[in-house]
Short mmCIF file of C-alpha atoms in Angstrom, two decimals:
data_model
loop_
_atom_site.label_atom_id
_atom_site.label_comp_id
_atom_site.label_asym_id
_atom_site.label_seq_id
_atom_site.Cartn_x
_atom_site.Cartn_y
_atom_site.Cartn_z
CA SER A 28 34.73 91.07 123.03
CA GLY A 29 37.84 91.71 120.94
CA GLN A 30 37.19 88.86 118.51
CA ILE A 31 37.30 89.17 114.72
CA ALA A 32 35.39 86.74 112.54
CA VAL A 33 36.48 86.39 108.92
CA ARG A 34 33.84 84.94 106.59
CA THR A 35 35.46 85.07 103.18
CA PRO A 36 33.74 81.92 101.82
CA GLU A 37 30.36 83.54 102.44
CA LEU A 38 31.49 86.77 100.78
CA ALA A 39 32.85 84.88 97.78
CA GLN A 40 29.55 83.02 97.39
CA GLN A 41 27.57 86.25 97.63
CA GLY A 42 29.85 87.83 95.04
CA GLN A 43 29.24 84.93 92.66
CA ARG A 44 25.48 85.22 93.11
CA LEU A 45 25.65 88.95 92.44
CA GLU A 46 27.73 88.38 89.31
CA HIS A 47 25.23 85.78 88.06
CA ALA A 48 22.34 88.18 88.68
CA LEU A 49 24.13 90.93 86.75
CA TYR A 50 24.68 88.58 83.78
CA GLN A 51 20.99 87.67 83.84
CA VAL A 52 19.91 91.32 83.92
CA ALA A 53 22.31 92.28 81.12
CA GLY A 54 21.09 89.33 79.05
CA GLY A 55 17.48 90.31 79.65
CA VAL A 56 18.10 93.89 78.58
CA THR A 57 19.92 92.70 75.45
CA PHE A 58 17.09 90.28 74.64
CA SER A 59 14.49 93.03 75.07
CA ALA A 60 16.41 95.48 72.87
CA LEU A 61 16.86 92.90 70.08
CA LEU A 62 13.23 91.82 70.28
CA LEU A 63 11.83 95.35 70.22
CA GLY A 64 14.19 96.38 67.43
CA GLY A 65 13.15 93.35 65.41
CA ILE A 66 9.48 94.18 65.90
CA GLN A 67 10.04 97.79 64.86
CA TYR A 68 11.86 96.73 61.68
CA HIS A 69 9.12 94.19 60.93
CA LEU A 70 6.43 96.85 61.28
CA ALA A 71 8.46 99.17 59.02
CA GLY A 72 8.59 96.47 56.33
CA GLN A 73 12.33 95.82 56.56
CA GLU A 74 12.17 92.06 56.86
CA THR A 75 15.91 91.39 56.48
CA PHE A 76 16.87 93.51 59.48
CA ALA A 77 13.87 92.21 61.39
CA ALA A 78 14.93 88.60 60.82
CA ILE A 79 18.49 89.33 61.92
CA LEU A 80 17.40 91.05 65.13
CA LEU A 81 14.71 88.51 65.96
CA GLY A 82 17.16 85.68 65.33
CA GLY A 83 19.63 87.38 67.67
CA ALA A 84 16.89 87.73 70.27
CA GLY A 85 16.11 84.02 69.95
CA LEU A 86 19.77 83.05 70.38
CA ASN A 87 20.08 85.39 73.35
CA PHE A 88 16.98 83.85 74.92
CA ILE A 89 18.35 80.33 74.50
CA TRP A 90 21.66 81.44 76.02
CA LEU A 91 19.82 82.92 79.00
CA LEU A 92 17.89 79.70 79.56
CA LEU A 93 20.92 77.45 79.30
CA ASN A 94 23.12 79.73 81.40
CA GLY A 95 20.45 79.97 84.09
CA ARG A 96 20.05 76.20 84.29
CA ARG A 97 23.80 75.62 84.43
CA LYS A 98 24.27 78.10 87.30
CA ARG A 99 21.25 76.77 89.18
CA PHE A 100 22.47 73.19 89.09
CA GLY A 101 26.05 74.10 89.94
CA LYS A 102 27.65 73.08 86.65
#
């Protein structure tokens, strides 16, 4: 029909959703790595390193929860 439809607002919104999903996946991978590393150090008897990694995993988890809520409610 020779008509061109430009839908940049939809593309921008999809790009933002994709970016949010990538942040969530990266945060989940980081959380998993810190948690598993902390468990391994705990099992090896190295409590100092275990506490550092498990604390980092806890902070990462809290960040994921707060970031997910903020994005979901549009803040």
